[in-house]
XYZ file of C-alpha atoms in Angstrom:
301
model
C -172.595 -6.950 194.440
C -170.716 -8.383 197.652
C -167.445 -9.960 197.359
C -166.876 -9.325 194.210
C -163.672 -7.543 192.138
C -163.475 -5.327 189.276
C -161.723 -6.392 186.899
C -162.464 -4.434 183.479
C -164.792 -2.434 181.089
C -166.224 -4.828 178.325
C -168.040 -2.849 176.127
C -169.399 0.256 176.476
C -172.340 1.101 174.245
C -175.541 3.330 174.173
C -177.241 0.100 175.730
C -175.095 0.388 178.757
C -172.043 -0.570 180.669
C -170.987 -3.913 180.483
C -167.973 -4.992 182.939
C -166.117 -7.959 184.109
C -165.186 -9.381 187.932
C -162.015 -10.759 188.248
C -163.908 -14.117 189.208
C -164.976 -14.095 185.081
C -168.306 -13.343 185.788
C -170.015 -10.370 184.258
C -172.619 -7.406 184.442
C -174.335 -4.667 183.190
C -175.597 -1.293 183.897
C -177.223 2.029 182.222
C -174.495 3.778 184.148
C -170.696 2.933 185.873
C -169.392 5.016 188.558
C -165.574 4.380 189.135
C -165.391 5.149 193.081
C -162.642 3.088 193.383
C -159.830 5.365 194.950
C -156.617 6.652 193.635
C -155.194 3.658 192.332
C -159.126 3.231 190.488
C -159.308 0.709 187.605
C -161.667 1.794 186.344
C -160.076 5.210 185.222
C -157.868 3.093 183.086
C -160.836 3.260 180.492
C -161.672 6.961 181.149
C -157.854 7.928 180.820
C -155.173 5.571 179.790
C -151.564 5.909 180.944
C -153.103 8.393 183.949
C -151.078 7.321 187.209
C -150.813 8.976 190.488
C -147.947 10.871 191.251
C -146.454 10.082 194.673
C -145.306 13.708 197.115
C -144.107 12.985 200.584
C -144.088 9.753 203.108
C -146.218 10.451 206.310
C -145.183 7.768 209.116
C -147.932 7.671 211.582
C -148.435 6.040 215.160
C -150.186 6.768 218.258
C -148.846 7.784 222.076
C -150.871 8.384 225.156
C -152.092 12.536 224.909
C -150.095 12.200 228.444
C -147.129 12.456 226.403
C -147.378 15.512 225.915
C -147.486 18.836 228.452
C -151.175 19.128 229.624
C -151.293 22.875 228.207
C -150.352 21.888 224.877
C -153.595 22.371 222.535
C -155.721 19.324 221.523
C -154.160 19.585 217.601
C -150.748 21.103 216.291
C -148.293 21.203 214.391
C -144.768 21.847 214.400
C -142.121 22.418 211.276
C -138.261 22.549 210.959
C -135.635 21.786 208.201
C -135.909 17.907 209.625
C -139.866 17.479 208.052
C -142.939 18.893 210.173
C -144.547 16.989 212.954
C -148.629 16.623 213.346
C -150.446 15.520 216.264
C -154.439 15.378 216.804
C -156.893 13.459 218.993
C -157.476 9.794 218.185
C -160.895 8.693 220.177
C -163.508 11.321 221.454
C -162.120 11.430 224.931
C -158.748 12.634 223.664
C -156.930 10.075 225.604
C -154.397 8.982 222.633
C -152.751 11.314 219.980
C -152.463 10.047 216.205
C -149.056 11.338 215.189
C -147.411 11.898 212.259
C -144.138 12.677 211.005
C -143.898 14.044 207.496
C -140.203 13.125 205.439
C -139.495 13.566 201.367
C -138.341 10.292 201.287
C -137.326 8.287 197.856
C -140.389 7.184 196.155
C -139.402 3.010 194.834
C -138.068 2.738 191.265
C -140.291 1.013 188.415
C -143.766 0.922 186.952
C -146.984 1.197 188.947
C -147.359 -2.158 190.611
C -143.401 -2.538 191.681
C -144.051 0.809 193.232
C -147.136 -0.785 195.046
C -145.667 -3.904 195.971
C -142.782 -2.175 197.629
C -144.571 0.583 199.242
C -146.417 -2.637 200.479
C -143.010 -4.141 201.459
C -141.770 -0.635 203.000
C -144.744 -0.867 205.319
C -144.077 -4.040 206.690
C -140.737 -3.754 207.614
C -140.914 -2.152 210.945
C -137.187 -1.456 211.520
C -137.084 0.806 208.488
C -140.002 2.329 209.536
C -138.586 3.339 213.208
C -135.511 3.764 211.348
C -137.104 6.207 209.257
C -138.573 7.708 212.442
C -136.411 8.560 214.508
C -133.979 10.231 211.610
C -131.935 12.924 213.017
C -134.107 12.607 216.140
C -130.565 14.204 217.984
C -131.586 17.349 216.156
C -135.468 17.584 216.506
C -137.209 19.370 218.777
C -137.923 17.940 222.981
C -141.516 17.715 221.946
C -140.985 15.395 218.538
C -138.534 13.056 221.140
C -140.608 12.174 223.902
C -143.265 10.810 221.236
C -141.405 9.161 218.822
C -139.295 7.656 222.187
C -142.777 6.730 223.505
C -143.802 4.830 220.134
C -143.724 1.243 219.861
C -142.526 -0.042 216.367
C -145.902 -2.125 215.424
C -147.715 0.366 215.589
C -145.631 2.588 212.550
C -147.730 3.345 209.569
C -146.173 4.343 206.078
C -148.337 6.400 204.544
C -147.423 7.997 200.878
C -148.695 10.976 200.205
C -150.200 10.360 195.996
C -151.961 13.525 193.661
C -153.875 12.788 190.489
C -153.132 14.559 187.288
C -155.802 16.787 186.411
C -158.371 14.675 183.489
C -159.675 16.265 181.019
C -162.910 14.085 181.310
C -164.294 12.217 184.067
C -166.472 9.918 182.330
C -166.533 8.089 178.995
C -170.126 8.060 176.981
C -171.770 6.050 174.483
C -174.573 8.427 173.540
C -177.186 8.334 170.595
C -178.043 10.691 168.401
C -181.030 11.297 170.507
C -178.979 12.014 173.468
C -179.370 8.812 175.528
C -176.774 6.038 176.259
C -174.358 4.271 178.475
C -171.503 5.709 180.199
C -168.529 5.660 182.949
C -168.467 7.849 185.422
C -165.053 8.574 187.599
C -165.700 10.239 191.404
C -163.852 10.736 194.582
C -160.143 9.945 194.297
C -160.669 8.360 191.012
C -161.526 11.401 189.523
C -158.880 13.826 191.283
C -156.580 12.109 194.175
C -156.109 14.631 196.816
C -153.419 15.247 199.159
C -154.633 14.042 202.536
C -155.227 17.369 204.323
C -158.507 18.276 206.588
C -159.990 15.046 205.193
C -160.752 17.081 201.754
C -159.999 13.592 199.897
C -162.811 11.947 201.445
C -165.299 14.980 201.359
C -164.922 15.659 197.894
C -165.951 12.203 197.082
C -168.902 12.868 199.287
C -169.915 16.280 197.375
C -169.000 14.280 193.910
C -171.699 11.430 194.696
C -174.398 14.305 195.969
C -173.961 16.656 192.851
C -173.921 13.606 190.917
C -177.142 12.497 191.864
C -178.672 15.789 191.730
C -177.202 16.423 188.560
C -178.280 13.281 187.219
C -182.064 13.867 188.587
C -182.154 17.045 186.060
C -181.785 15.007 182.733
C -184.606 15.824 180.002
C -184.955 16.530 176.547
C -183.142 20.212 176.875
C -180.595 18.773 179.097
C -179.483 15.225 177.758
C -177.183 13.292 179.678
C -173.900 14.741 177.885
C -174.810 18.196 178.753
C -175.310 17.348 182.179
C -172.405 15.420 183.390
C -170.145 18.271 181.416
C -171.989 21.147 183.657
C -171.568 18.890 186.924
C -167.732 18.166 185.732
C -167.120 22.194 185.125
C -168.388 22.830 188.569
C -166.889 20.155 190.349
C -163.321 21.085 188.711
C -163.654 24.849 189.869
C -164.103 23.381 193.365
C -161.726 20.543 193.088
C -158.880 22.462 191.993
C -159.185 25.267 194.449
C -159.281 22.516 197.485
C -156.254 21.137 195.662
C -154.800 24.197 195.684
C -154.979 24.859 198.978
C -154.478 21.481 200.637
C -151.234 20.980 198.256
C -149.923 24.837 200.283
C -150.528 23.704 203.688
C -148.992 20.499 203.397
C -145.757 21.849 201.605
C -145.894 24.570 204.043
C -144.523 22.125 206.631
C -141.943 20.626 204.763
C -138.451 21.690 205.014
C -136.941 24.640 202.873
C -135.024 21.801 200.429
C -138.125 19.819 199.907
C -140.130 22.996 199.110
C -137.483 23.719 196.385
C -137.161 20.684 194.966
C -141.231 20.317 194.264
C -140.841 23.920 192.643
C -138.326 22.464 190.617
C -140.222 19.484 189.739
C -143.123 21.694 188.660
C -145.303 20.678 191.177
C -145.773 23.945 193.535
C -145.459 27.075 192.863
C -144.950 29.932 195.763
C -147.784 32.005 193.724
C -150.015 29.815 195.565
C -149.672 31.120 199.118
C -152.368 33.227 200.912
C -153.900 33.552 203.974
C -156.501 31.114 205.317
C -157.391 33.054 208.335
C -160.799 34.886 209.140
C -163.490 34.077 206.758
C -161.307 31.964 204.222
C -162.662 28.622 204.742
C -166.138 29.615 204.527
C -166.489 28.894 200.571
C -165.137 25.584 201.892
C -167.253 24.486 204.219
C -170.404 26.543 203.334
C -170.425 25.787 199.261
C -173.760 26.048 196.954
C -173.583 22.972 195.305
C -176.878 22.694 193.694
C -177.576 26.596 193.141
C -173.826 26.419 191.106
C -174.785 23.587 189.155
C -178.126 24.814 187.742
C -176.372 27.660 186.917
C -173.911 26.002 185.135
C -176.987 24.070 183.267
C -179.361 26.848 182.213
C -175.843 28.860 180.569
C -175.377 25.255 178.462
């Protein structure tokens, strides 16, 4: 439905999904998938009370790639005790580089939608942002200077850096006896908000709408509904929290020593986690069995 907003679940009953717009009208529907991002309302029926829990700031702009020395490589990536520094191409010709600086800044004080509104606020205020920029620029490196010198302030993003705390479902059923029923289905960053590294976030929530629909195409009488979303959840999870796992490494990898310490600390990275990613790492990455896993996972149910 176009132009239309969530607003919550009505009922949800073996006859299906019945959910409200914020405009008071309603629907209905045999099944509900939540794909609505990190900040998803419709995980607040799947699992109450579960917020995301904010990281690091990323402030982002773009410079001319003539910024830089013409035998610097297309993409890289530089890290010191001031935060790490990320540059890649912007358009296909390579003529502009999207930057970004990464800082542990303060996340706002108060419940969820104070935090929003003044991550909102944060974002608009342009000063701060440059401000934020160009902190301790006197001590960064020649390289993080000429672009941040070269940036113009309109152009500063704010970008906070959220994770999800792991679910123990994603999806909420009203099943019969007999197996069939209505239910809500979380995906993407609903399901399990991902830190933004090698655009896992999005391409999980890719995978999670494939394997759904596969999985969903396998439902009969030996392999009711329930049984099926629980095989496609355990497989999805394995995957999910490895590429967790590994984006959460690289990008505290280029934070500074402090900020390492303090998410170790905070519980929320653990040095145990380091390894390699060179030679054939990224290979059960980018070269997964999706389907083959999830039958699998189905005919040991």
């Amino acid at each position: 439905m176009w132009e239309k907003s969530f607003s919550h679940i009505v009922s949800n009953t073996p006859r299906g999904v019945t959910f409200a717009f914020k405009d008071g009208s309603t629907a209905k529907s045999d099944l509900l998938v939540g794909a609505d991002g990190i900040n998803s309302a419709v995980r607040a029926f799947v699992s109450p009370g579960t917020n995301p829990e904010y990281v690091i700031t990323a402030l982002n702009f773009c410079v001319p790639a003539t910024t830089f020395p013409k035998d610097f490589p297309a993409r890289f990536s530089m890290t010191t005790q001031h935060g790490a520094f990320i540059a890649t191409p912007q358009n296909p010709l390579g003529k502009e580089k999207l930057c970004f600086r990464l800082l542990p800044i303060s996340e706002p004080e108060g419940n969820e939608e104070v935090k929003k509104r003044e991550w909102k606020r944060l974002a608009a205020d342009k000063e701060w942002a440059l401000s934020m920029l160009r902190k301790d620029i006197d001590s960064l490196p020649e390289l993080w200077r000429m672009a941040i010198d070269s940036v113009d302030k309109v152009h500063i993003g704010v970008w906070p850096f959220h994770v999800l705390p792991k679910l123990p479902s994603w999806a909420s059923l009203a099943e019969t006896e007999g197996g069939e029923g209505g239910g809500i289905i979380l995906i993407g960053d609903s399901a399990h908000g991902l830190p933004p590294s090698g655009a896992q976030g999005a391409n999980q929530a890719f995978e999670d709408a494939y394997t759904l629909a596969f999985a969903l195409s396998q439902i009969s009488t030996d392999a009711p509904l329930k049984t099926v979303l629980e095989s496609w959840q355990n497989r999805r999870t394995e995957r999910v929290d490895q590429i967790s796992r590994m984006t959460m490494q690289m990008n505290v990898a280029r934070l500074p020593p402090q900020a390492q310490q303090k998410l170790i600390e905070e519980g929320k990275w653990s040095k145990s986690w380091e390894r390699s990613f060179s030679g054939d790492f990224y290979r059960w990455l980018y070269v997964p069995n999706l389907k083959e896993s999830f039958l699998d996972q189905v005919k040991d149910s």
